[in-house]
PDB file of C-alpha atoms in Angstrom:
ATOM      1  CA  MET A   1      42.851 -38.284  17.054  1.00 93.00           C
ATOM      2  CA  ILE A   2      42.238 -34.922  18.693  1.00 96.00           C
ATOM      3  CA  PHE A   3      44.316 -31.848  17.904  1.00 97.00           C
ATOM      4  CA  ILE A   4      43.904 -28.972  20.365  1.00 98.00           C
ATOM      5  CA  ILE A   5      45.026 -25.736  18.723  1.00 98.00           C
ATOM      6  CA  MET A   6      46.255 -23.486  21.510  1.00 98.00           C
ATOM      7  CA  GLY A   7      47.897 -20.137  22.206  1.00 97.00           C
ATOM      8  CA  VAL A   8      47.052 -16.617  23.282  1.00 95.00           C
ATOM      9  CA  SER A   9      44.139 -14.751  21.758  1.00 90.00           C
ATOM     10  CA  GLY A  10      44.889 -13.475  18.258  1.00 90.00           C
ATOM     11  CA  CYS A  11      47.551 -16.074  17.433  1.00 94.00           C
ATOM     12  CA  GLY A  12      45.482 -17.665  14.649  1.00 94.00           C
ATOM     13  CA  LYS A  13      43.839 -20.672  16.316  1.00 96.00           C
ATOM     14  CA  SER A  14      40.519 -20.251  14.526  1.00 94.00           C
ATOM     15  CA  SER A  15      42.143 -19.562  11.163  1.00 95.00           C
ATOM     16  CA  LEU A  16      44.362 -22.641  11.352  1.00 98.00           C
ATOM     17  CA  GLY A  17      41.478 -24.775  12.598  1.00 98.00           C
ATOM     18  CA  ALA A  18      39.263 -23.632   9.720  1.00 97.00           C
ATOM     19  CA  VAL A  19      41.926 -24.407   7.105  1.00 97.00           C
ATOM     20  CA  LEU A  20      42.636 -27.860   8.537  1.00 97.00           C
ATOM     21  CA  SER A  21      38.965 -28.707   9.095  1.00 97.00           C
ATOM     22  CA  GLU A  22      38.062 -27.766   5.542  1.00 95.00           C
ATOM     23  CA  LYS A  23      40.979 -29.700   4.050  1.00 93.00           C
ATOM     24  CA  LEU A  24      40.521 -32.871   6.091  1.00 94.00           C
ATOM     25  CA  GLY A  25      36.767 -32.812   6.641  1.00 94.00           C
ATOM     26  CA  TRP A  26      37.202 -33.199  10.394  1.00 96.00           C
ATOM     27  CA  PRO A  27      34.924 -31.253  12.741  1.00 97.00           C
ATOM     28  CA  LEU A  28      36.214 -28.067  14.331  1.00 98.00           C
ATOM     29  CA  HIS A  29      35.029 -27.225  17.836  1.00 98.00           C
ATOM     30  CA  GLU A  30      35.618 -23.520  18.364  1.00 97.00           C
ATOM     31  CA  GLY A  31      36.436 -22.965  22.033  1.00 95.00           C
ATOM     32  CA  ASP A  32      35.130 -19.388  22.077  1.00 91.00           C
ATOM     33  CA  ILE A  33      31.516 -20.505  21.585  1.00 94.00           C
ATOM     34  CA  PHE A  34      31.641 -22.490  24.822  1.00 95.00           C
ATOM     35  CA  HIS A  35      32.310 -19.418  26.995  1.00 93.00           C
ATOM     36  CA  SER A  36      29.460 -18.384  29.258  1.00 92.00           C
ATOM     37  CA  GLN A  37      27.704 -15.092  28.623  1.00 93.00           C
ATOM     38  CA  ALA A  38      29.184 -13.807  31.883  1.00 93.00           C
ATOM     39  CA  ASN A  39      32.717 -14.585  30.633  1.00 91.00           C
ATOM     40  CA  ILE A  40      32.035 -12.905  27.290  1.00 88.00           C
ATOM     41  CA  GLU A  41      30.676  -9.795  29.024  1.00 90.00           C
ATOM     42  CA  LYS A  42      33.661  -9.708  31.350  1.00 89.00           C
ATOM     43  CA  MET A  43      36.165  -9.901  28.487  1.00 83.00           C
ATOM     44  CA  SER A  44      34.146  -7.342  26.505  1.00 82.00           C
ATOM     45  CA  ARG A  45      34.657  -4.929  29.406  1.00 85.00           C
ATOM     46  CA  GLY A  46      38.396  -5.544  29.236  1.00 82.00           C
ATOM     47  CA  GLU A  47      38.504  -7.637  32.429  1.00 86.00           C
ATOM     48  CA  GLN A  48      40.681 -10.732  32.485  1.00 87.00           C
ATOM     49  CA  LEU A  49      39.160 -14.075  33.408  1.00 88.00           C
ATOM     50  CA  THR A  50      40.154 -15.839  36.600  1.00 91.00           C
ATOM     51  CA  ASP A  51      40.803 -19.552  36.974  1.00 92.00           C
ATOM     52  CA  GLU A  52      37.366 -19.792  38.555  1.00 94.00           C
ATOM     53  CA  ASP A  53      35.778 -18.122  35.507  1.00 94.00           C
ATOM     54  CA  ARG A  54      37.515 -20.553  33.173  1.00 93.00           C
ATOM     55  CA  MET A  55      36.734 -23.824  34.983  1.00 96.00           C
ATOM     56  CA  PRO A  56      33.192 -24.440  33.626  1.00 96.00           C
ATOM     57  CA  TRP A  57      34.438 -23.545  30.125  1.00 96.00           C
ATOM     58  CA  LEU A  58      37.396 -25.922  30.319  1.00 97.00           C
ATOM     59  CA  LEU A  59      35.197 -28.709  31.706  1.00 97.00           C
ATOM     60  CA  GLN A  60      32.759 -28.268  28.812  1.00 97.00           C
ATOM     61  CA  LEU A  61      35.624 -28.530  26.328  1.00 98.00           C
ATOM     62  CA  HIS A  62      36.847 -31.641  28.174  1.00 97.00           C
ATOM     63  CA  GLU A  63      33.420 -33.188  27.539  1.00 97.00           C
ATOM     64  CA  VAL A  64      33.644 -32.340  23.828  1.00 97.00           C
ATOM     65  CA  ILE A  65      37.122 -33.876  23.616  1.00 97.00           C
ATOM     66  CA  GLN A  66      36.010 -37.005  25.490  1.00 96.00           C
ATOM     67  CA  ARG A  67      32.947 -37.395  23.283  1.00 96.00           C
ATOM     68  CA  GLU A  68      35.103 -37.234  20.137  1.00 96.00           C
ATOM     69  CA  ARG A  69      37.690 -39.624  21.594  1.00 95.00           C
ATOM     70  CA  SER A  70      35.008 -42.098  22.688  1.00 94.00           C
ATOM     71  CA  SER A  71      33.464 -42.111  19.231  1.00 94.00           C
ATOM     72  CA  GLY A  72      36.840 -42.802  17.645  1.00 91.00           C
ATOM     73  CA  SER A  73      36.518 -39.650  15.560  1.00 90.00           C
ATOM     74  CA  SER A  74      39.234 -37.192  14.679  1.00 95.00           C
ATOM     75  CA  ALA A  75      38.605 -33.519  15.394  1.00 97.00           C
ATOM     76  CA  PHE A  76      40.162 -30.118  15.992  1.00 98.00           C
ATOM     77  CA  VAL A  77      39.451 -28.044  19.105  1.00 98.00           C
ATOM     78  CA  THR A  78      40.558 -24.449  19.614  1.00 98.00           C
ATOM     79  CA  CYS A  79      41.305 -23.326  23.144  1.00 97.00           C
ATOM     80  CA  SER A  80      43.866 -20.921  24.561  1.00 95.00           C
ATOM     81  CA  ALA A  81      44.939 -23.620  27.076  1.00 97.00           C
ATOM     82  CA  LEU A  82      47.361 -21.107  28.568  1.00 96.00           C
ATOM     83  CA  LYS A  83      48.352 -22.986  31.734  1.00 96.00           C
ATOM     84  CA  SER A  84      49.512 -26.517  32.306  1.00 94.00           C
ATOM     85  CA  LEU A  85      46.557 -26.971  34.682  1.00 93.00           C
ATOM     86  CA  TYR A  86      44.125 -25.907  31.952  1.00 96.00           C
ATOM     87  CA  ARG A  87      45.597 -28.488  29.582  1.00 96.00           C
ATOM     88  CA  GLN A  88      45.278 -31.139  32.291  1.00 94.00           C
ATOM     89  CA  ILE A  89      41.615 -30.218  32.761  1.00 95.00           C
ATOM     90  CA  LEU A  90      41.027 -30.495  29.009  1.00 97.00           C
ATOM     91  CA  LEU A  91      42.479 -33.999  29.133  1.00 96.00           C
ATOM     92  CA  HIS A  92      41.300 -35.312  32.514  1.00 94.00           C
ATOM     93  CA  GLY A  93      38.368 -33.113  33.538  1.00 94.00           C
ATOM     94  CA  SER A  94      37.779 -32.392  37.214  1.00 92.00           C
ATOM     95  CA  ARG A  95      40.218 -35.186  38.211  1.00 91.00           C
ATOM     96  CA  ALA A  96      42.993 -32.721  37.342  1.00 91.00           C
ATOM     97  CA  LEU A  97      41.872 -30.547  40.242  1.00 89.00           C
ATOM     98  CA  HIS A  98      42.087 -33.328  42.828  1.00 86.00           C
ATOM     99  CA  GLN A  99      44.902 -35.651  41.811  1.00 76.00           C
ATOM    100  CA  HIS A 100      48.573 -34.900  42.173  1.00 75.00           C
ATOM    101  CA  PHE A 101      49.730 -37.518  39.685  1.00 74.00           C
ATOM    102  CA  LEU A 102      47.804 -37.773  36.457  1.00 78.00           C
ATOM    103  CA  PRO A 103      48.487 -40.150  33.610  1.00 81.00           C
ATOM    104  CA  PRO A 104      50.567 -38.828  30.727  1.00 81.00           C
ATOM    105  CA  VAL A 105      48.932 -37.112  27.769  1.00 85.00           C
ATOM    106  CA  PRO A 106      46.960 -39.728  25.824  1.00 87.00           C
ATOM    107  CA  THR A 107      48.665 -40.744  22.598  1.00 88.00           C
ATOM    108  CA  ASP A 108      45.574 -39.779  20.611  1.00 92.00           C
ATOM    109  CA  VAL A 109      45.719 -36.108  21.672  1.00 95.00           C
ATOM    110  CA  PHE A 110      48.151 -33.493  20.386  1.00 96.00           C
ATOM    111  CA  PHE A 111      48.476 -29.818  21.204  1.00 97.00           C
ATOM    112  CA  ILE A 112      49.318 -27.451  18.351  1.00 98.00           C
ATOM    113  CA  PHE A 113      50.943 -24.457  20.052  1.00 98.00           C
ATOM    114  CA  LEU A 114      50.838 -21.262  17.995  1.00 98.00           C
ATOM    115  CA  HIS A 115      53.300 -18.765  19.406  1.00 97.00           C
ATOM    116  CA  GLY A 116      54.638 -15.400  18.380  1.00 95.00           C
ATOM    117  CA  ASP A 117      55.833 -11.980  19.366  1.00 93.00           C
ATOM    118  CA  TYR A 118      53.595  -9.815  21.554  1.00 92.00           C
ATOM    119  CA  SER A 119      53.669  -6.827  19.170  1.00 91.00           C
ATOM    120  CA  LEU A 120      52.677  -8.941  16.147  1.00 92.00           C
ATOM    121  CA  ILE A 121      49.744 -10.523  17.958  1.00 92.00           C
ATOM    122  CA  GLN A 122      48.639  -7.190  19.391  1.00 89.00           C
ATOM    123  CA  GLN A 123      48.590  -5.709  15.861  1.00 88.00           C
ATOM    124  CA  ARG A 124      46.417  -8.599  14.730  1.00 85.00           C
ATOM    125  CA  MET A 125      44.024  -8.136  17.636  1.00 81.00           C
ATOM    126  CA  VAL A 126      43.708  -4.384  17.130  1.00 80.00           C
ATOM    127  CA  SER A 127      42.843  -4.899  13.449  1.00 76.00           C
ATOM    128  CA  ARG A 128      40.251  -7.656  13.903  1.00 64.00           C
ATOM    129  CA  ARG A 129      36.603  -6.730  14.139  1.00 62.00           C
ATOM    130  CA  GLY A 130      33.657  -8.201  15.980  1.00 56.00           C
ATOM    131  CA  HIS A 131      35.514 -10.211  18.603  1.00 54.00           C
ATOM    132  CA  TYR A 132      34.731  -9.696  22.284  1.00 55.00           C
ATOM    133  CA  MET A 133      38.331 -10.274  23.401  1.00 58.00           C
ATOM    134  CA  LYS A 134      39.938  -6.859  23.749  1.00 57.00           C
ATOM    135  CA  ALA A 135      43.554  -6.287  22.693  1.00 61.00           C
ATOM    136  CA  ASP A 136      44.164  -4.772  26.143  1.00 71.00           C
ATOM    137  CA  LEU A 137      43.842  -8.266  27.643  1.00 80.00           C
ATOM    138  CA  LEU A 138      46.677  -9.709  25.573  1.00 85.00           C
ATOM    139  CA  HIS A 139      49.305  -8.670  28.105  1.00 87.00           C
ATOM    140  CA  SER A 140      47.533 -10.658  30.843  1.00 88.00           C
ATOM    141  CA  GLN A 141      47.436 -13.732  28.588  1.00 90.00           C
ATOM    142  CA  PHE A 142      51.184 -13.537  27.971  1.00 93.00           C
ATOM    143  CA  ASN A 143      51.720 -13.195  31.733  1.00 92.00           C
ATOM    144  CA  VAL A 144      49.704 -16.371  32.407  1.00 92.00           C
ATOM    145  CA  LEU A 145      51.057 -18.427  29.483  1.00 95.00           C
ATOM    146  CA  GLU A 146      52.958 -21.571  30.420  1.00 96.00           C
ATOM    147  CA  SER A 147      54.403 -22.895  27.183  1.00 96.00           C
ATOM    148  CA  PRO A 148      53.684 -26.606  26.774  1.00 95.00           C
ATOM    149  CA  LEU A 149      56.495 -29.104  27.250  1.00 92.00           C
ATOM    150  CA  ASP A 150      57.510 -31.812  24.779  1.00 89.00           C
ATOM    151  CA  GLU A 151      55.939 -34.504  26.953  1.00 90.00           C
ATOM    152  CA  GLU A 152      52.562 -32.842  26.393  1.00 93.00           C
ATOM    153  CA  ASN A 153      52.531 -34.106  22.772  1.00 94.00           C
ATOM    154  CA  VAL A 154      53.037 -30.622  21.401  1.00 96.00           C
ATOM    155  CA  LEU A 155      53.687 -29.372  17.898  1.00 96.00           C
ATOM    156  CA  SER A 156      55.011 -25.796  18.166  1.00 97.00           C
ATOM    157  CA  HIS A 157      54.605 -23.346  15.299  1.00 97.00           C
ATOM    158  CA  ASP A 158      55.852 -19.780  14.962  1.00 97.00           C
ATOM    159  CA  ILE A 159      53.011 -17.607  13.652  1.00 96.00           C
ATOM    160  CA  THR A 160      55.334 -15.462  11.543  1.00 95.00           C
ATOM    161  CA  ARG A 161      55.049 -18.322   9.046  1.00 96.00           C
ATOM    162  CA  ASP A 162      52.197 -18.405   6.559  1.00 95.00           C
ATOM    163  CA  ILE A 163      49.072 -20.143   7.890  1.00 95.00           C
ATOM    164  CA  ASN A 164      49.070 -22.502   4.895  1.00 95.00           C
ATOM    165  CA  ASP A 165      52.673 -23.544   5.618  1.00 96.00           C
ATOM    166  CA  ILE A 166      51.737 -24.323   9.218  1.00 97.00           C
ATOM    167  CA  ALA A 167      48.685 -26.264   8.019  1.00 97.00           C
ATOM    168  CA  THR A 168      50.889 -28.224   5.601  1.00 96.00           C
ATOM    169  CA  ASP A 169      53.241 -29.171   8.460  1.00 96.00           C
ATOM    170  CA  VAL A 170      50.318 -30.315  10.627  1.00 96.00           C
ATOM    171  CA  HIS A 171      48.892 -32.254   7.684  1.00 94.00           C
ATOM    172  CA  ARG A 172      52.233 -34.034   7.181  1.00 94.00           C
ATOM    173  CA  HIS A 173      52.301 -34.902  10.884  1.00 93.00           C
ATOM    174  CA  ILE A 174      48.793 -36.360  10.639  1.00 93.00           C
ATOM    175  CA  MET A 175      49.901 -38.399   7.610  1.00 91.00           C
ATOM    176  CA  SER A 176      52.928 -39.662   9.564  1.00 91.00           C
ATOM    177  CA  LEU A 177      50.517 -41.017  12.189  1.00 87.00           C
ATOM    178  CA  GLY A 178      48.756 -43.033   9.498  1.00 83.00           C
ATOM    179  CA  LEU A 179      45.446 -41.223   9.973  1.00 75.00           C
ATOM    180  CA  ILE A 180      45.265 -40.151   6.350  1.00 75.00           C
ATOM    181  CA  THR A 181      47.063 -41.264   3.230  1.00 67.00           C
ATOM    182  CA  GLU A 182      46.306 -38.357   0.921  1.00 58.00           C
ATOM    183  CA  GLY A 183      49.347 -37.360  -1.119  1.00 55.00           C
ATOM    184  CA  ASN A 184      48.604 -33.641  -1.474  1.00 52.00           C
ATOM    185  CA  THR A 185      50.135 -31.896   1.533  1.00 53.00           C
ATOM    186  CA  SER A 186      49.979 -28.321   0.326  1.00 58.00           C
ATOM    187  CA  PHE A 187      47.354 -25.854   1.462  1.00 61.00           C
ATOM    188  CA  SER A 188      46.344 -22.658  -0.221  1.00 60.00           C
ATOM    189  CA  THR A 189      43.548 -20.178   0.149  1.00 49.00           C
ATOM    190  CA  ALA A 190      41.381 -18.786  -2.603  1.00 41.00           C
ATOM    191  CA  ALA A 191      43.379 -15.557  -2.391  1.00 40.00           C
ATOM    192  CA  ASP A 192      46.622 -17.344  -3.414  1.00 40.00           C
TER     193      ASP A 192
END
């Protein structure tokens, strides 16, 4: 089972992925590390990426997802996946660019959509250190965002909730799929 944690930059994808990966022992593939150096430099300068810039990145993540699916493993992948087309590329690779009718989302892939208010996410981005994605680019991400539809196997979570509460909900969903049988569904950090 693959869970793609998606949403605009600063919404908490990496944090949620880290909590879930640690709790369940599943690998976490951090989408940011798959960006090309040219993309990183562009974002560092405050320039938004184009669809053309994103294609090689999305195709690489598609390969990661396919490798995990083929092995029968369960994993988490973080990726903004802002547009419907991007999500189709993650699922179907380059076929998504050439076919008008693609199969539905595979039943072994779920999107976890983290969404929230622009001002909250901007505050988070301004306060974080060491990330190449500039807070100035957040507006362009909100402009591009196409919220996923129910038929995309999406679990939507409002980021005003505590990250551990969101992780607990995702964990319960995973249990409902029969992937794990562990009884403890609460998450907490060392700071709790």
